[in-house]
Each structure stands twice: as C-alpha cells, then as structure tokens.
Amino acid sequence: FSLGQSAFYALGAYTSAILMEHGNVNYALTLPVAGLICFAAGFLFGQPALRLSGIYLALATFALAVAMPQMLKLGVFEHWTGGVQGLVITKPDAPFGLPISQDMWLYYFTLVISIMIYVFAVNLLKSRSGRAMMAIRDNEIAASAMGVDVALYKTLAFGVSAGITGVAGGLGAIAVQFVAPDSYTIQLAIALFLGMVVGGVGWLPG
C-alpha cells in the first residue's frame, strides 16, 4: 500500500500550474508533461522504496507525503512555486467558441481524460507487463520462478500509479484554479487511499 500519492498529486498539480503561468503552455498540453514527470519521479522513488514491504513500504511513502508540502515551501523553489502563497491559475474557456461555461467544459474535458486513462489501464493489464504485474500480485515467488523481473515490474507499477496521479493533480489544479503547499497534506493522501479501498482494490471500475 502506498500512502504517498498526495505527493505525486501535488507534483502533477504544480507542473501544470508552473507551465501554464510561467511558460504560457496550453492547459491540455501540461497534462501529459505532468504525467511523464510524475512517472519518472515514481519510478525513481520506487527503486529504493520497493525493496521494502508491508508496513515499512507504507511508512516510506507516508514520509514522502509528509515531506512534500515542506519541500514546496523551500525558498529555492519560491520563484516557480509561489512559496507559501502558492499560484493562482487562469481557468480555461471552452474552445471553438462553444456556448458552455468554463466549469461545464472542464467537466467534459476531465471525463474524456478519465476515459482515456481507463482504456489505457485496461490495455496495460492485457499486455505482457500487465500479466506480469498480476502474477506478482497473486504470488511473487511463483512469478519470480517463472522468469518475471519482480523488481522491475513492481517499480514500473509504482511509476504508472504516480503518472496517473500526476495527471489527476494537473486536472485538479486547473479546476480549482489554485495550488498551494498546504492543499496537499497527509489528509489528501489518506483520502486518496480510502477512495481506492472503497472503490475496490485491484478493480479498475472502482
């Protein structure tokens, strides 16, 4: 179990916010960038963290969730992150002159992104990598005996999870129009974890 998803949510949110406000990048283009950055961060964090298991892995990810808000407040990043005050984001208008409100457009935009991620997840599970991940989930020792690179696929799963969470963070930042360190505390990590449990662990529709 990972309790550090709020850290990747924050990283994705700040990536989108910084690209929009400092780089004048289109909001839709910031989402794949946020996903890629969070995938890389999750993959790198997973290298040492996934040598742990059970409560020790949960504690390592918990530490990441606790540390992230403080890291975002560091003076060295303040020019980009806005420090304690955070960043205000301009909410995008509907394209092509569509006669709908900003909120309604963001709803449909988010729905399309969610469906795309769901299709990606379904296809991933049907692929060789997905079958390897499910084999590790069911019996790690048997999967290793069959030639599955357990360390690689566990780290890859951590990276994919972080990447998807980063896209969600970017969407959340665009919808709320504001990012600040104190918006991404351990309470958010627990809320994300509980949402996964209520939806159903290992069940994609959930």
mmCIF file of C-alpha atoms in Angstrom:
data_model
loop_
_atom_site.group_PDB
_atom_site.id
_atom_site.type_symbol
_atom_site.label_atom_id
_atom_site.label_comp_id
_atom_site.label_asym_id
_atom_site.label_seq_id
_atom_site.Cartn_x
_atom_site.Cartn_y
_atom_site.Cartn_z
ATOM 1 C CA PHE A 1 0.000 0.000 0.000
ATOM 2 C CA SER A 2 1.204 3.495 -0.867
ATOM 3 C CA LEU A 3 0.324 6.448 1.329
ATOM 4 C CA GLY A 4 2.387 8.863 -0.750
ATOM 5 C CA GLN A 5 0.021 9.546 -3.644
ATOM 6 C CA SER A 6 -0.657 13.076 -2.412
ATOM 7 C CA ALA A 7 2.997 13.894 -3.151
ATOM 8 C CA PHE A 8 2.618 12.870 -6.804
ATOM 9 C CA TYR A 9 -0.756 14.636 -6.957
ATOM 10 C CA ALA A 10 0.999 17.807 -5.764
ATOM 11 C CA LEU A 11 3.862 17.334 -8.225
ATOM 12 C CA GLY A 12 1.407 16.993 -11.117
ATOM 13 C CA ALA A 13 -0.612 19.998 -9.948
ATOM 14 C CA TYR A 14 2.462 22.224 -9.656
ATOM 15 C CA THR A 15 3.806 21.030 -13.008
ATOM 16 C CA SER A 16 0.604 22.092 -14.769
ATOM 17 C CA ALA A 17 0.393 25.357 -12.804
ATOM 18 C CA ILE A 18 4.013 26.362 -13.485
ATOM 19 C CA LEU A 19 3.783 25.515 -17.186
ATOM 20 C CA MET A 20 0.546 27.486 -17.535
ATOM 21 C CA GLU A 21 1.562 30.550 -15.533
ATOM 22 C CA HIS A 22 5.300 30.797 -16.216
ATOM 23 C CA GLY A 23 5.538 29.100 -19.609
ATOM 24 C CA ASN A 24 2.186 30.099 -21.141
ATOM 25 C CA VAL A 25 1.664 26.461 -22.171
ATOM 26 C CA ASN A 26 -1.823 25.322 -23.169
ATOM 27 C CA TYR A 27 -3.543 23.608 -20.230
ATOM 28 C CA ALA A 28 -4.219 20.412 -22.209
ATOM 29 C CA LEU A 29 -0.516 20.046 -23.087
ATOM 30 C CA THR A 30 0.530 20.356 -19.445
ATOM 31 C CA LEU A 31 -1.236 17.099 -18.505
ATOM 32 C CA PRO A 32 0.998 14.644 -20.425
ATOM 33 C CA VAL A 33 4.051 16.544 -19.156
ATOM 34 C CA ALA A 34 2.751 16.242 -15.573
ATOM 35 C CA GLY A 35 2.117 12.536 -16.126
ATOM 36 C CA LEU A 36 5.605 11.913 -17.507
ATOM 37 C CA ILE A 37 7.346 13.849 -14.730
ATOM 38 C CA CYS A 38 5.367 12.006 -12.053
ATOM 39 C CA PHE A 39 6.016 8.664 -13.770
ATOM 40 C CA ALA A 40 9.758 9.368 -13.681
ATOM 41 C CA ALA A 41 9.593 10.531 -10.049
ATOM 42 C CA GLY A 42 7.543 7.485 -9.036
ATOM 43 C CA PHE A 43 9.843 5.112 -10.889
ATOM 44 C CA LEU A 44 12.946 6.604 -9.258
ATOM 45 C CA PHE A 45 11.347 6.646 -5.800
ATOM 46 C CA GLY A 46 10.210 3.073 -6.323
ATOM 47 C CA GLN A 47 13.751 1.838 -6.919
ATOM 48 C CA PRO A 48 14.766 2.024 -3.233
ATOM 49 C CA ALA A 49 11.279 2.062 -1.682
ATOM 50 C CA LEU A 50 10.074 -1.214 -3.187
ATOM 51 C CA ARG A 51 12.897 -3.095 -1.568
ATOM 52 C CA LEU A 52 10.689 -2.642 1.463
ATOM 53 C CA SER A 53 7.391 -4.431 2.010
ATOM 54 C CA GLY A 54 4.287 -4.249 4.152
ATOM 55 C CA ILE A 55 4.259 -1.624 6.877
ATOM 56 C CA TYR A 56 7.801 -0.464 6.010
ATOM 57 C CA LEU A 57 6.782 0.468 2.446
ATOM 58 C CA ALA A 58 3.703 2.243 3.802
ATOM 59 C CA LEU A 59 5.907 4.238 6.202
ATOM 60 C CA ALA A 60 8.352 5.201 3.432
ATOM 61 C CA THR A 61 5.528 6.508 1.238
ATOM 62 C CA PHE A 62 3.938 8.181 4.271
ATOM 63 C CA ALA A 63 7.202 10.066 4.832
ATOM 64 C CA LEU A 64 7.111 11.250 1.201
ATOM 65 C CA ALA A 65 3.566 12.583 1.645
ATOM 66 C CA VAL A 66 4.558 14.442 4.839
ATOM 67 C CA ALA A 67 7.728 15.913 3.306
ATOM 68 C CA MET A 68 6.245 17.186 0.014
ATOM 69 C CA PRO A 69 4.368 20.264 1.392
ATOM 70 C CA GLN A 70 7.521 21.382 3.207
ATOM 71 C CA MET A 71 9.648 20.904 0.094
ATOM 72 C CA LEU A 72 7.244 23.088 -1.914
ATOM 73 C CA LYS A 73 7.766 25.906 0.610
ATOM 74 C CA LEU A 74 11.550 25.968 0.198
ATOM 75 C CA GLY A 75 12.934 29.331 -0.805
ATOM 76 C CA VAL A 76 14.968 27.872 -3.665
ATOM 77 C CA PHE A 77 11.723 26.942 -5.463
ATOM 78 C CA GLU A 78 9.737 30.029 -4.443
ATOM 79 C CA HIS A 79 10.118 31.822 -7.774
ATOM 80 C CA TRP A 80 8.368 28.919 -9.505
ATOM 81 C CA THR A 81 6.000 27.620 -6.839
ATOM 82 C CA GLY A 82 4.994 30.891 -5.189
ATOM 83 C CA GLY A 83 6.185 29.551 -1.832
ATOM 84 C CA VAL A 84 3.615 29.517 0.958
ATOM 85 C CA GLN A 85 1.226 31.716 -1.034
ATOM 86 C CA GLY A 86 1.045 29.309 -3.964
ATOM 87 C CA LEU A 87 -0.004 30.082 -7.536
ATOM 88 C CA VAL A 88 -3.289 31.282 -8.998
ATOM 89 C CA ILE A 89 -4.242 29.678 -12.310
ATOM 90 C CA THR A 90 -6.452 31.145 -15.010
ATOM 91 C CA LYS A 91 -9.379 28.798 -15.694
ATOM 92 C CA PRO A 92 -9.588 27.993 -19.432
ATOM 93 C CA ASP A 93 -12.566 28.910 -21.587
ATOM 94 C CA ALA A 94 -14.355 26.410 -23.817
ATOM 95 C CA PRO A 95 -12.602 26.143 -27.216
ATOM 96 C CA PHE A 96 -14.030 26.880 -30.661
ATOM 97 C CA GLY A 97 -16.485 29.379 -29.174
ATOM 98 C CA LEU A 98 -18.662 26.640 -27.670
ATOM 99 C CA PRO A 99 -21.607 28.179 -25.766
ATOM 100 C CA ILE A 100 -20.886 26.426 -22.456
ATOM 101 C CA SER A 101 -19.471 27.616 -19.155
ATOM 102 C CA GLN A 102 -15.892 27.067 -18.030
ATOM 103 C CA ASP A 103 -16.972 24.557 -15.389
ATOM 104 C CA MET A 104 -19.080 22.553 -17.823
ATOM 105 C CA TRP A 105 -16.222 22.434 -20.338
ATOM 106 C CA LEU A 106 -13.804 21.250 -17.640
ATOM 107 C CA TYR A 107 -16.299 18.546 -16.649
ATOM 108 C CA TYR A 108 -16.425 17.128 -20.182
ATOM 109 C CA PHE A 109 -12.672 17.593 -20.636
ATOM 110 C CA THR A 110 -11.983 15.690 -17.411
ATOM 111 C CA LEU A 111 -14.455 12.972 -18.406
ATOM 112 C CA VAL A 112 -12.633 12.409 -21.704
ATOM 113 C CA ILE A 113 -9.242 12.255 -19.938
ATOM 114 C CA SER A 114 -10.658 9.787 -17.391
ATOM 115 C CA ILE A 115 -11.989 7.506 -20.129
ATOM 116 C CA MET A 116 -8.617 7.631 -21.922
ATOM 117 C CA ILE A 117 -6.805 6.646 -18.708
ATOM 118 C CA TYR A 118 -9.298 3.830 -18.097
ATOM 119 C CA VAL A 119 -8.762 2.453 -21.626
ATOM 120 C CA PHE A 120 -5.001 2.718 -21.107
ATOM 121 C CA ALA A 121 -5.274 0.793 -17.824
ATOM 122 C CA VAL A 122 -7.396 -1.956 -19.408
ATOM 123 C CA ASN A 123 -4.922 -2.360 -22.273
ATOM 124 C CA LEU A 124 -1.994 -2.331 -19.846
ATOM 125 C CA LEU A 125 -3.468 -5.221 -17.861
ATOM 126 C CA LYS A 126 -3.987 -7.220 -21.067
ATOM 127 C CA SER A 127 -0.366 -6.692 -22.113
ATOM 128 C CA ARG A 128 2.663 -8.741 -21.140
ATOM 129 C CA SER A 129 3.596 -6.168 -18.496
ATOM 130 C CA GLY A 130 0.101 -6.268 -17.023
ATOM 131 C CA ARG A 131 0.103 -10.064 -16.823
ATOM 132 C CA ALA A 132 3.491 -9.897 -15.103
ATOM 133 C CA MET A 133 2.119 -7.394 -12.557
ATOM 134 C CA MET A 134 -0.903 -9.601 -11.833
ATOM 135 C CA ALA A 135 1.355 -12.633 -11.460
ATOM 136 C CA ILE A 136 3.460 -10.762 -8.893
ATOM 137 C CA ARG A 137 0.285 -9.676 -7.080
ATOM 138 C CA ASP A 138 -1.020 -13.249 -6.871
ATOM 139 C CA ASN A 139 2.249 -14.987 -5.964
ATOM 140 C CA GLU A 140 5.533 -13.113 -6.028
ATOM 141 C CA ILE A 141 7.707 -16.208 -5.522
ATOM 142 C CA ALA A 142 5.993 -18.150 -8.322
ATOM 143 C CA ALA A 143 6.244 -15.163 -10.673
ATOM 144 C CA SER A 144 9.970 -14.867 -9.962
ATOM 145 C CA ALA A 145 10.429 -18.587 -10.597
ATOM 146 C CA MET A 146 8.737 -18.194 -13.994
ATOM 147 C CA GLY A 147 11.291 -15.551 -15.017
ATOM 148 C CA VAL A 148 9.395 -12.349 -14.196
ATOM 149 C CA ASP A 149 11.684 -9.469 -13.194
ATOM 150 C CA VAL A 150 9.889 -8.718 -9.924
ATOM 151 C CA ALA A 151 11.880 -5.590 -9.016
ATOM 152 C CA LEU A 152 11.391 -4.030 -12.462
ATOM 153 C CA TYR A 153 7.647 -4.626 -12.660
ATOM 154 C CA LYS A 154 6.973 -3.534 -9.094
ATOM 155 C CA THR A 155 8.856 -0.318 -9.777
ATOM 156 C CA LEU A 156 7.043 0.089 -13.110
ATOM 157 C CA ALA A 157 3.686 -0.313 -11.349
ATOM 158 C CA PHE A 158 4.713 2.379 -8.866
ATOM 159 C CA GLY A 159 5.681 4.665 -11.736
ATOM 160 C CA VAL A 160 2.420 4.124 -13.656
ATOM 161 C CA SER A 161 0.447 4.808 -10.480
ATOM 162 C CA ALA A 162 2.382 8.035 -9.898
ATOM 163 C CA GLY A 163 1.921 9.093 -13.531
ATOM 164 C CA ILE A 164 -1.858 8.671 -13.420
ATOM 165 C CA THR A 165 -1.971 10.505 -10.092
ATOM 166 C CA GLY A 166 0.079 13.333 -11.632
ATOM 167 C CA VAL A 167 -2.467 13.773 -14.437
ATOM 168 C CA ALA A 168 -5.209 13.875 -11.802
ATOM 169 C CA GLY A 169 -3.239 16.521 -9.906
ATOM 170 C CA GLY A 170 -2.934 18.636 -13.041
ATOM 171 C CA LEU A 171 -6.677 18.386 -13.677
ATOM 172 C CA GLY A 172 -7.374 19.258 -10.051
ATOM 173 C CA ALA A 173 -5.178 22.352 -10.227
ATOM 174 C CA ILE A 174 -6.904 23.560 -13.412
ATOM 175 C CA ALA A 175 -10.359 23.012 -11.902
ATOM 176 C CA VAL A 176 -9.593 24.670 -8.540
ATOM 177 C CA GLN A 177 -7.550 27.484 -10.158
ATOM 178 C CA PHE A 178 -5.087 27.480 -7.268
ATOM 179 C CA VAL A 179 -2.161 25.442 -5.931
ATOM 180 C CA ALA A 180 -0.538 25.841 -2.514
ATOM 181 C CA PRO A 181 1.607 23.519 -0.387
ATOM 182 C CA ASP A 182 -0.998 23.166 2.362
ATOM 183 C CA SER A 183 -3.528 21.810 -0.155
ATOM 184 C CA TYR A 184 -1.544 18.581 -0.473
ATOM 185 C CA THR A 185 -1.099 17.358 3.088
ATOM 186 C CA ILE A 186 -1.323 13.853 4.523
ATOM 187 C CA GLN A 187 -5.112 14.268 4.754
ATOM 188 C CA LEU A 188 -5.250 14.192 0.956
ATOM 189 C CA ALA A 189 -3.077 11.063 0.901
ATOM 190 C CA ILE A 190 -5.447 9.328 3.314
ATOM 191 C CA ALA A 191 -8.476 10.469 1.280
ATOM 192 C CA LEU A 192 -6.961 9.035 -1.913
ATOM 193 C CA PHE A 193 -6.151 5.788 -0.118
ATOM 194 C CA LEU A 194 -9.664 5.487 1.287
ATOM 195 C CA GLY A 195 -11.120 6.211 -2.143
ATOM 196 C CA MET A 196 -9.151 3.289 -3.551
ATOM 197 C CA VAL A 197 -10.333 0.960 -0.784
ATOM 198 C CA VAL A 198 -13.989 1.990 -1.142
ATOM 199 C CA GLY A 199 -13.799 1.733 -4.951
ATOM 200 C CA GLY A 200 -12.257 -1.709 -4.736
ATOM 201 C CA VAL A 201 -8.581 -2.623 -4.592
ATOM 202 C CA GLY A 202 -7.454 -4.084 -7.927
ATOM 203 C CA TRP A 203 -10.831 -3.405 -9.600
ATOM 204 C CA LEU A 204 -10.491 -0.895 -12.430
ATOM 205 C CA PRO A 205 -14.093 0.397 -12.462
ATOM 206 C CA GLY A 206 -13.667 1.184 -8.744
#
